[in-house]
């Protein structure tokens, strides 16, 4: 009897409290809108914003100071480009204008500039910027062969250990650790060797990054390197391998059990393939070598990325601008179209530029629309789960709870 009395008393109090309290009033509600939250298709519902945060998502009527009628519209999280190189605010603005609202810079040229770029995280009209600080590489290796790195750049060497490098990167504000493995390229079918980090050095950097609670992303271009480094358990790869080769069952098991993810940058590879196919200055020797040894034409990349998808290995979208003519805006949509052509379902394609990035990268919840997530999203005029073209038909950009547009320049 006492137990029943307590139960009834509890629900009586709940009734009194909820019955007498004023309904919650939010800052902004988008009503009757179709929502993809970065992971799931939620269908038609309502989303409420309080300050700069998603407060609730509910089919119930929600009150707000301002209401946007989302009838016929579609909401997705602001897109994430997980592999860029940026040093000017205009680059952030260009990404923002096509709905790419968060970027991850994976090798910063000027460490002081990187801190300046982070200042735009709270600025309307610009993408949120996150960075890896200095990449782990060796003197005269990639990308030192073509980038004007400063004299005091922290190259890994006999006089600078892996632990010392990671400490410097952390001091410079690195949110992930970028590692370079690039043994060289071929000219006239002959290898032009580059100095590069050894597997032992890479393992030491991964271990040190882990000790600081940081993800480690490794630049690779060769299948053999991908397999050898996967065994060292980095967080992920900043590219997809570009060399031909079949994965054995043992290789597949290794990749799957390593816990890695891929940021494939296939739009970049597509641009490189166009050079092989249409560059009239390329010798016949090099052209034939490329077709025999590299994933040319594009269909081979599509087959390989679908194989990775089927293994259940996470894919995160990134494009690596401005390399090989890749732009800071619409080419991320082109990257997604490559995954679509590969046969990956559209919901999973959208996850590569939203929820997958949120889950695996330190970007403060951007790329997701859950309660407590940043209120950073796109209101689209069409349904991207039916056609990716809808991502290019933006009705409104909302960043940190406010309509976000570029300030007059």
Tab-separated table of C-alpha atoms in Angstrom:
chain	number	residue	atom	x	y	z
A	1	UNK	CA	0.000	0.000	0.000
A	2	UNK	CA	2.817	2.423	0.896
A	3	UNK	CA	4.494	1.648	-2.385
A	4	UNK	CA	1.297	2.400	-4.345
A	5	UNK	CA	0.811	5.643	-2.421
A	6	UNK	CA	4.345	6.803	-3.300
A	7	UNK	CA	3.734	5.990	-6.978
A	8	UNK	CA	0.474	7.977	-7.085
A	9	UNK	CA	2.033	10.852	-5.147
A	10	UNK	CA	4.900	11.085	-7.640
A	11	UNK	CA	2.590	11.367	-10.635
A	12	UNK	CA	0.353	13.853	-8.783
A	13	UNK	CA	3.396	16.101	-8.261
A	14	UNK	CA	4.424	15.705	-11.886
A	15	UNK	CA	0.930	16.725	-12.943
A	16	UNK	CA	0.965	19.789	-10.642
A	17	UNK	CA	4.431	20.934	-11.778
A	18	UNK	CA	3.941	20.402	-15.484
A	19	UNK	CA	0.363	21.611	-15.425
A	20	UNK	CA	1.238	24.892	-13.761
A	21	UNK	CA	4.529	25.677	-15.480
A	22	UNK	CA	4.681	27.957	-18.498
A	23	UNK	CA	5.485	26.234	-21.807
A	24	UNK	CA	9.100	26.620	-22.884
A	25	UNK	CA	9.714	29.374	-25.391
A	26	UNK	CA	12.795	29.050	-27.597
A	27	UNK	CA	14.743	31.659	-29.552
A	28	UNK	CA	14.042	30.070	-32.933
A	29	UNK	CA	11.967	27.175	-34.195
A	30	UNK	CA	12.007	25.703	-37.687
A	31	UNK	CA	8.677	23.943	-37.990
A	32	UNK	CA	7.337	21.152	-40.209
A	33	UNK	CA	10.714	20.560	-41.804
A	34	UNK	CA	12.309	17.332	-43.038
A	35	UNK	CA	15.495	16.717	-41.004
A	36	UNK	CA	18.627	14.629	-41.518
A	37	UNK	CA	20.559	14.938	-38.253
A	38	UNK	CA	23.929	13.679	-39.525
A	39	UNK	CA	23.118	10.073	-38.716
A	40	UNK	CA	19.429	9.448	-39.355
A	41	UNK	CA	16.550	10.578	-41.531
A	42	UNK	CA	14.130	11.967	-38.919
A	43	UNK	CA	11.315	12.754	-41.334
A	44	UNK	CA	9.146	15.846	-40.898
A	45	UNK	CA	9.474	17.361	-37.436
A	46	UNK	CA	10.344	20.596	-35.583
A	47	UNK	CA	13.738	21.797	-34.387
A	48	UNK	CA	14.224	24.432	-31.681
A	49	UNK	CA	17.278	26.600	-31.033
A	50	UNK	CA	18.237	28.247	-27.729
A	51	UNK	CA	21.158	30.636	-28.057
A	52	UNK	CA	23.744	28.898	-30.239
A	53	UNK	CA	22.603	25.345	-29.463
A	54	UNK	CA	20.048	22.818	-30.669
A	55	UNK	CA	17.592	22.686	-27.742
A	56	UNK	CA	15.115	20.042	-28.862
A	57	UNK	CA	13.808	18.145	-31.885
A	58	UNK	CA	10.172	17.143	-31.523
A	59	UNK	CA	6.975	16.429	-33.421
A	60	UNK	CA	5.174	18.484	-30.763
A	61	UNK	CA	4.364	22.152	-31.415
A	62	UNK	CA	7.202	24.335	-30.127
A	63	UNK	CA	6.955	27.995	-29.171
A	64	UNK	CA	9.616	30.546	-30.093
A	65	UNK	CA	10.314	34.234	-30.449
A	66	UNK	CA	10.888	33.542	-34.145
A	67	UNK	CA	9.456	30.747	-36.264
A	68	UNK	CA	10.546	29.658	-39.741
A	69	UNK	CA	7.979	27.639	-41.641
A	70	UNK	CA	9.983	24.719	-43.037
A	71	UNK	CA	7.145	23.215	-45.041
A	72	UNK	CA	8.624	21.627	-48.160
A	73	UNK	CA	12.177	22.314	-46.931
A	74	UNK	CA	14.951	20.001	-45.750
A	75	UNK	CA	17.450	20.619	-42.914
A	76	UNK	CA	20.924	19.060	-42.737
A	77	UNK	CA	23.923	19.874	-40.539
A	78	UNK	CA	26.463	22.302	-41.938
A	79	UNK	CA	28.804	20.261	-44.133
A	80	UNK	CA	32.344	19.368	-43.038
A	81	UNK	CA	35.437	19.340	-45.288
A	82	UNK	CA	37.959	17.269	-43.352
A	83	UNK	CA	41.020	18.002	-45.508
A	84	UNK	CA	41.861	21.556	-46.572
A	85	UNK	CA	44.788	23.969	-46.585
A	86	UNK	CA	43.830	27.588	-45.825
A	87	UNK	CA	45.664	30.765	-44.943
A	88	UNK	CA	43.227	33.579	-45.851
A	89	UNK	CA	39.813	34.401	-44.404
A	90	UNK	CA	38.382	34.630	-47.938
A	91	UNK	CA	38.916	30.873	-48.237
A	92	UNK	CA	36.721	30.351	-45.173
A	93	UNK	CA	34.077	32.646	-46.667
A	94	UNK	CA	34.108	30.750	-49.971
A	95	UNK	CA	33.524	27.445	-48.180
A	96	UNK	CA	30.765	28.966	-46.045
A	97	UNK	CA	28.807	30.232	-49.036
A	98	UNK	CA	28.232	26.712	-50.405
A	99	UNK	CA	27.266	25.281	-47.006
A	100	UNK	CA	30.662	23.903	-45.960
A	101	UNK	CA	30.523	25.321	-42.439
A	102	UNK	CA	33.419	23.436	-40.822
A	103	UNK	CA	36.909	22.732	-42.190
A	104	UNK	CA	39.976	20.877	-40.915
A	105	UNK	CA	43.354	22.193	-42.112
A	106	UNK	CA	45.823	19.298	-42.317
A	107	UNK	CA	49.092	21.178	-42.838
A	108	UNK	CA	49.425	24.821	-41.947
A	109	UNK	CA	52.113	26.885	-43.642
A	110	UNK	CA	52.218	29.717	-41.145
A	111	UNK	CA	51.587	28.728	-37.564
A	112	UNK	CA	50.715	32.276	-36.546
A	113	UNK	CA	48.154	32.434	-39.373
A	114	UNK	CA	46.497	29.285	-38.088
A	115	UNK	CA	45.637	30.933	-34.775
A	116	UNK	CA	44.209	33.919	-36.666
A	117	UNK	CA	41.998	31.619	-38.742
A	118	UNK	CA	40.544	30.040	-35.589
A	119	UNK	CA	39.168	33.442	-34.623
A	120	UNK	CA	36.452	33.022	-37.266
A	121	UNK	CA	34.738	30.149	-35.462
A	122	UNK	CA	32.172	32.492	-33.942
A	123	UNK	CA	31.943	34.813	-36.968
A	124	UNK	CA	28.926	34.727	-39.250
A	125	UNK	CA	29.753	34.391	-42.932
A	126	UNK	CA	32.777	32.140	-42.350
A	127	UNK	CA	33.377	28.422	-41.858
A	128	UNK	CA	34.543	27.085	-38.507
A	129	UNK	CA	38.288	26.456	-38.724
A	130	UNK	CA	40.197	23.615	-37.023
A	131	UNK	CA	43.819	22.744	-37.707
A	132	UNK	CA	46.657	20.260	-37.365
A	133	UNK	CA	49.374	22.866	-36.941
A	134	UNK	CA	52.695	21.758	-38.456
A	135	UNK	CA	52.647	18.395	-40.234
A	136	UNK	CA	55.136	15.721	-39.177
A	137	UNK	CA	57.629	15.406	-42.015
A	138	UNK	CA	61.356	15.496	-42.777
A	139	UNK	CA	63.496	18.174	-44.385
A	140	UNK	CA	63.345	17.996	-48.220
A	141	UNK	CA	60.461	15.561	-48.002
A	142	UNK	CA	56.801	16.119	-48.892
A	143	UNK	CA	55.623	18.911	-48.953
A	144	UNK	CA	58.929	20.719	-48.372
A	145	UNK	CA	59.878	20.095	-52.005
A	146	UNK	CA	57.399	22.729	-53.184
A	147	UNK	CA	56.263	24.707	-50.120
A	148	UNK	CA	58.326	27.552	-48.620
A	149	UNK	CA	58.459	26.228	-45.060
A	150	UNK	CA	60.215	28.521	-42.594
A	151	UNK	CA	63.746	27.873	-41.356
A	152	UNK	CA	62.418	27.119	-37.882
A	153	UNK	CA	59.844	24.563	-39.087
A	154	UNK	CA	59.933	21.541	-36.721
A	155	UNK	CA	61.185	18.832	-39.083
A	156	UNK	CA	61.564	15.361	-37.562
A	157	UNK	CA	65.289	14.633	-37.390
A	158	UNK	CA	68.033	13.215	-35.195
A	159	UNK	CA	67.836	16.425	-33.192
A	160	UNK	CA	63.999	16.567	-32.957
A	161	UNK	CA	62.253	13.446	-31.699
A	162	UNK	CA	58.666	12.387	-32.228
A	163	UNK	CA	57.696	13.378	-28.689
A	164	UNK	CA	59.335	16.792	-29.087
A	165	UNK	CA	57.516	17.357	-32.387
A	166	UNK	CA	54.112	16.497	-30.906
A	167	UNK	CA	54.795	18.810	-27.974
A	168	UNK	CA	55.527	21.678	-30.407
A	169	UNK	CA	52.379	20.898	-32.408
A	170	UNK	CA	50.284	20.959	-29.231
A	171	UNK	CA	51.810	24.289	-28.219
A	172	UNK	CA	50.850	25.659	-31.652
A	173	UNK	CA	47.232	24.662	-31.047
A	174	UNK	CA	47.076	21.463	-33.116
A	175	UNK	CA	43.756	19.674	-32.712
A	176	UNK	CA	44.970	16.601	-34.625
A	177	UNK	CA	48.441	15.390	-35.631
A	178	UNK	CA	49.163	15.107	-39.367
A	179	UNK	CA	51.885	12.622	-40.400
A	180	UNK	CA	53.479	12.437	-43.857
A	181	UNK	CA	54.550	9.186	-45.517
A	182	UNK	CA	55.561	9.937	-49.120
A	183	UNK	CA	58.450	7.899	-50.592
A	184	UNK	CA	58.375	9.650	-53.964
A	185	UNK	CA	56.853	9.623	-57.434
A	186	UNK	CA	57.619	8.268	-60.895
A	187	UNK	CA	59.005	10.124	-63.883
A	188	UNK	CA	59.426	8.202	-67.109
A	189	UNK	CA	58.504	5.095	-65.101
A	190	UNK	CA	61.475	5.585	-62.761
A	191	UNK	CA	61.098	6.326	-59.059
A	192	UNK	CA	62.169	9.761	-57.893
A	193	UNK	CA	62.838	9.029	-54.238
A	194	UNK	CA	61.930	11.454	-51.477
A	195	UNK	CA	63.193	11.351	-47.915
A	196	UNK	CA	60.272	10.413	-45.698
A	197	UNK	CA	59.381	9.254	-42.211
A	198	UNK	CA	60.157	5.636	-41.389
A	199	UNK	CA	57.486	3.293	-40.056
A	200	UNK	CA	59.223	3.371	-36.667
A	201	UNK	CA	59.096	7.171	-36.562
A	202	UNK	CA	55.423	7.094	-37.576
A	203	UNK	CA	54.661	4.595	-34.813
A	204	UNK	CA	56.389	6.847	-32.270
A	205	UNK	CA	54.389	9.893	-33.411
A	206	UNK	CA	51.109	7.951	-33.248
A	207	UNK	CA	51.953	6.778	-29.733
A	208	UNK	CA	52.875	10.296	-28.624
A	209	UNK	CA	49.716	11.766	-30.170
A	210	UNK	CA	47.662	9.175	-28.272
A	211	UNK	CA	49.370	10.181	-25.018
A	212	UNK	CA	48.138	13.762	-25.613
A	213	UNK	CA	44.627	12.561	-26.470
A	214	UNK	CA	45.001	13.615	-30.121
A	215	UNK	CA	43.944	11.843	-33.307
A	216	UNK	CA	46.694	10.971	-35.807
A	217	UNK	CA	46.045	11.280	-39.559
A	218	UNK	CA	48.578	9.822	-41.981
A	219	UNK	CA	49.178	11.020	-45.548
A	220	UNK	CA	49.659	7.925	-47.738
A	221	UNK	CA	49.676	7.355	-51.493
A	222	UNK	CA	50.751	3.697	-51.779
A	223	UNK	CA	48.759	0.558	-50.918
A	224	UNK	CA	51.787	-1.072	-49.274
A	225	UNK	CA	52.216	1.946	-46.990
A	226	UNK	CA	48.519	1.927	-46.108
A	227	UNK	CA	48.661	-1.711	-44.995
A	228	UNK	CA	51.924	-1.361	-43.075
A	229	UNK	CA	50.789	1.801	-41.277
A	230	UNK	CA	47.289	0.462	-40.535
A	231	UNK	CA	49.037	-2.127	-38.359
A	232	UNK	CA	50.444	0.788	-36.300
A	233	UNK	CA	46.889	1.893	-35.419
A	234	UNK	CA	46.695	5.548	-36.493
A	235	UNK	CA	43.292	7.201	-36.263
A	236	UNK	CA	42.930	7.480	-40.029
A	237	UNK	CA	44.381	8.172	-43.454
A	238	UNK	CA	44.329	11.629	-45.019
A	239	UNK	CA	44.169	10.207	-48.568
A	240	UNK	CA	43.279	6.976	-50.318
A	241	UNK	CA	46.037	4.914	-51.899
A	242	UNK	CA	46.467	5.548	-55.627
A	243	UNK	CA	48.349	2.383	-56.626
A	244	UNK	CA	46.720	-0.736	-58.036
A	245	UNK	CA	46.502	-3.952	-56.040
A	246	UNK	CA	43.922	-6.348	-54.675
A	247	UNK	CA	43.177	-6.604	-50.980
A	248	UNK	CA	43.561	-10.109	-49.600
A	249	UNK	CA	41.184	-11.359	-46.930
A	250	UNK	CA	43.992	-10.804	-44.420
A	251	UNK	CA	44.413	-7.211	-45.666
A	252	UNK	CA	40.691	-6.560	-45.298
A	253	UNK	CA	40.722	-7.945	-41.770
A	254	UNK	CA	43.703	-5.730	-40.881
A	255	UNK	CA	42.054	-2.561	-42.214
A	256	UNK	CA	38.761	-3.325	-40.528
A	257	UNK	CA	40.224	-4.252	-37.145
A	258	UNK	CA	42.707	-1.361	-37.092
A	259	UNK	CA	39.870	1.076	-36.328
A	260	UNK	CA	41.000	3.539	-39.009
A	261	UNK	CA	38.887	5.843	-41.144
A	262	UNK	CA	39.618	7.258	-44.609
A	263	UNK	CA	39.461	10.827	-45.870
A	264	UNK	CA	39.780	9.713	-49.514
A	265	UNK	CA	40.118	13.054	-51.437
A	266	UNK	CA	38.866	11.349	-54.600
A	267	UNK	CA	38.063	14.657	-56.326
A	268	UNK	CA	41.793	15.391	-56.097
A	269	UNK	CA	42.572	11.993	-57.605
A	270	UNK	CA	40.005	12.614	-60.334
A	271	UNK	CA	41.814	15.819	-61.295
A	272	UNK	CA	45.132	13.957	-61.349
A	273	UNK	CA	43.617	11.267	-63.559
A	274	UNK	CA	42.482	13.929	-66.012
A	275	UNK	CA	46.129	14.916	-66.402
A	276	UNK	CA	47.027	11.342	-67.285
A	277	UNK	CA	44.196	11.105	-69.795
A	278	UNK	CA	44.434	14.524	-71.455
A	279	UNK	CA	47.917	15.955	-70.831
A	280	UNK	CA	49.444	16.077	-74.319
A	281	UNK	CA	52.909	16.789	-72.892
A	282	UNK	CA	53.029	13.486	-70.983
A	283	UNK	CA	55.248	10.852	-72.590
A	284	UNK	CA	53.770	7.570	-73.775
A	285	UNK	CA	56.081	5.717	-71.386
A	286	UNK	CA	54.714	7.561	-68.349
A	287	UNK	CA	51.110	7.307	-69.573
A	288	UNK	CA	51.364	3.528	-69.979
A	289	UNK	CA	53.079	3.233	-66.601
A	290	UNK	CA	50.266	5.126	-64.917
A	291	UNK	CA	47.569	2.943	-66.477
A	292	UNK	CA	49.403	-0.216	-65.448
A	293	UNK	CA	50.254	0.806	-61.885
A	294	UNK	CA	47.780	3.458	-60.680
A	295	UNK	CA	44.019	3.620	-60.183
A	296	UNK	CA	43.305	5.110	-63.590
A	297	UNK	CA	40.574	5.651	-64.821
A	298	UNK	CA	38.261	7.027	-62.106
A	299	UNK	CA	36.108	3.885	-62.067
A	300	UNK	CA	38.921	2.006	-60.319
A	301	UNK	CA	38.839	4.504	-57.438
A	302	UNK	CA	35.078	4.140	-57.227
A	303	UNK	CA	35.377	0.354	-57.017
A	304	UNK	CA	37.982	0.578	-54.254
A	305	UNK	CA	36.098	3.109	-52.145
A	306	UNK	CA	32.961	0.968	-52.372
A	307	UNK	CA	35.018	-1.994	-51.185
A	308	UNK	CA	36.108	0.056	-48.150
A	309	UNK	CA	32.483	1.074	-47.509
A	310	UNK	CA	31.343	-2.564	-47.622
A	311	UNK	CA	33.987	-3.452	-45.033
A	312	UNK	CA	32.293	-0.981	-42.673
A	313	UNK	CA	35.323	1.319	-42.531
A	314	UNK	CA	34.212	4.929	-41.914
A	315	UNK	CA	34.624	7.407	-44.777
A	316	UNK	CA	34.904	11.137	-44.095
A	317	UNK	CA	34.680	13.638	-46.950
A	318	UNK	CA	37.640	15.917	-47.690
A	319	UNK	CA	39.072	17.444	-50.858
A	320	UNK	CA	42.584	18.874	-50.141
A	321	UNK	CA	42.186	22.322	-51.772
A	322	UNK	CA	43.880	24.153	-53.365
A	323	UNK	CA	45.989	21.215	-54.637
A	324	UNK	CA	45.472	20.110	-58.248
A	325	UNK	CA	42.949	22.885	-58.872
A	326	UNK	CA	40.441	21.687	-56.267
A	327	UNK	CA	38.302	24.590	-55.032
A	328	UNK	CA	37.253	25.540	-51.497
A	329	UNK	CA	33.529	25.285	-52.127
A	330	UNK	CA	31.540	23.194	-54.575
A	331	UNK	CA	34.184	20.500	-55.045
A	332	UNK	CA	33.137	18.973	-51.723
A	333	UNK	CA	29.760	18.270	-53.368
A	334	UNK	CA	31.676	16.756	-56.304
A	335	UNK	CA	33.496	14.506	-53.807
A	336	UNK	CA	30.125	13.295	-52.538
A	337	UNK	CA	28.970	12.651	-56.102
A	338	UNK	CA	31.936	10.312	-56.592
A	339	UNK	CA	30.801	8.274	-53.574
A	340	UNK	CA	27.288	8.236	-55.025
A	341	UNK	CA	28.579	6.958	-58.382
A	342	UNK	CA	30.521	4.282	-56.512
A	343	UNK	CA	27.187	2.866	-55.307
A	344	UNK	CA	27.208	4.072	-51.687
A	345	UNK	CA	23.609	4.840	-50.546
A	346	UNK	CA	22.823	8.561	-50.383
A	347	UNK	CA	22.141	8.562	-46.648
A	348	UNK	CA	25.605	7.078	-46.096
A	349	UNK	CA	27.098	9.582	-48.554
A	350	UNK	CA	25.629	12.472	-46.541
A	351	UNK	CA	27.078	11.000	-43.353
A	352	UNK	CA	30.601	11.288	-44.798
A	353	UNK	CA	30.315	15.107	-44.689
A	354	UNK	CA	28.337	15.302	-41.451
A	355	UNK	CA	27.941	12.659	-38.740
A	356	UNK	CA	31.028	10.605	-39.601
A	357	UNK	CA	33.170	13.712	-39.205
A	358	UNK	CA	31.468	14.576	-35.905
A	359	UNK	CA	32.100	11.111	-34.499
A	360	UNK	CA	35.739	10.786	-35.496
A	361	UNK	CA	37.156	14.323	-35.476
A	362	UNK	CA	37.593	16.940	-32.713
A	363	UNK	CA	35.256	19.553	-34.215
A	364	UNK	CA	33.052	20.355	-31.213
A	365	UNK	CA	29.952	18.555	-32.435
A	366	UNK	CA	29.755	20.373	-35.768
A	367	UNK	CA	28.300	18.177	-38.503
A	368	UNK	CA	25.551	16.872	-36.221
A	369	UNK	CA	22.081	18.072	-35.198
A	370	UNK	CA	21.456	16.469	-31.833
A	371	UNK	CA	20.225	18.120	-28.629
A	372	UNK	CA	23.240	20.040	-27.349
A	373	UNK	CA	24.924	20.268	-30.761
A	374	UNK	CA	25.900	23.626	-32.281
A	375	UNK	CA	22.899	25.144	-34.068
A	376	UNK	CA	24.778	25.196	-37.371
A	377	UNK	CA	22.764	23.917	-40.301
A	378	UNK	CA	21.518	24.334	-43.857
A	379	UNK	CA	17.884	24.805	-44.866
A	380	UNK	CA	17.585	23.325	-48.351
A	381	UNK	CA	14.852	23.655	-50.965
A	382	UNK	CA	15.125	19.990	-51.951
A	383	UNK	CA	15.803	16.542	-50.508
A	384	UNK	CA	19.492	15.479	-50.669
A	385	UNK	CA	18.508	11.922	-49.745
A	386	UNK	CA	16.928	11.753	-53.193
A	387	UNK	CA	19.402	13.884	-55.167
A	388	UNK	CA	22.696	15.484	-54.102
A	389	UNK	CA	21.879	18.483	-56.298
A	390	UNK	CA	19.697	19.646	-53.374
A	391	UNK	CA	22.882	20.510	-51.453
A	392	UNK	CA	23.477	23.290	-53.987
A	393	UNK	CA	19.989	24.790	-53.559
A	394	UNK	CA	20.318	26.473	-50.160
A	395	UNK	CA	17.408	28.492	-48.789
A	396	UNK	CA	19.240	29.646	-45.628
A	397	UNK	CA	22.479	29.087	-43.746
A	398	UNK	CA	22.277	29.109	-39.951
A	399	UNK	CA	25.465	29.263	-37.898
A	400	UNK	CA	25.491	29.222	-34.094
A	401	UNK	CA	21.759	29.871	-34.053
A	402	UNK	CA	21.743	32.894	-36.391
A	403	UNK	CA	21.164	33.388	-40.079
A	404	UNK	CA	24.657	33.516	-41.522
A	405	UNK	CA	25.600	35.666	-44.503
A	406	UNK	CA	28.777	37.305	-45.685
A	407	UNK	CA	29.275	40.843	-44.472
A	408	UNK	CA	29.672	43.513	-47.190
A	409	UNK	CA	33.268	43.792	-48.379
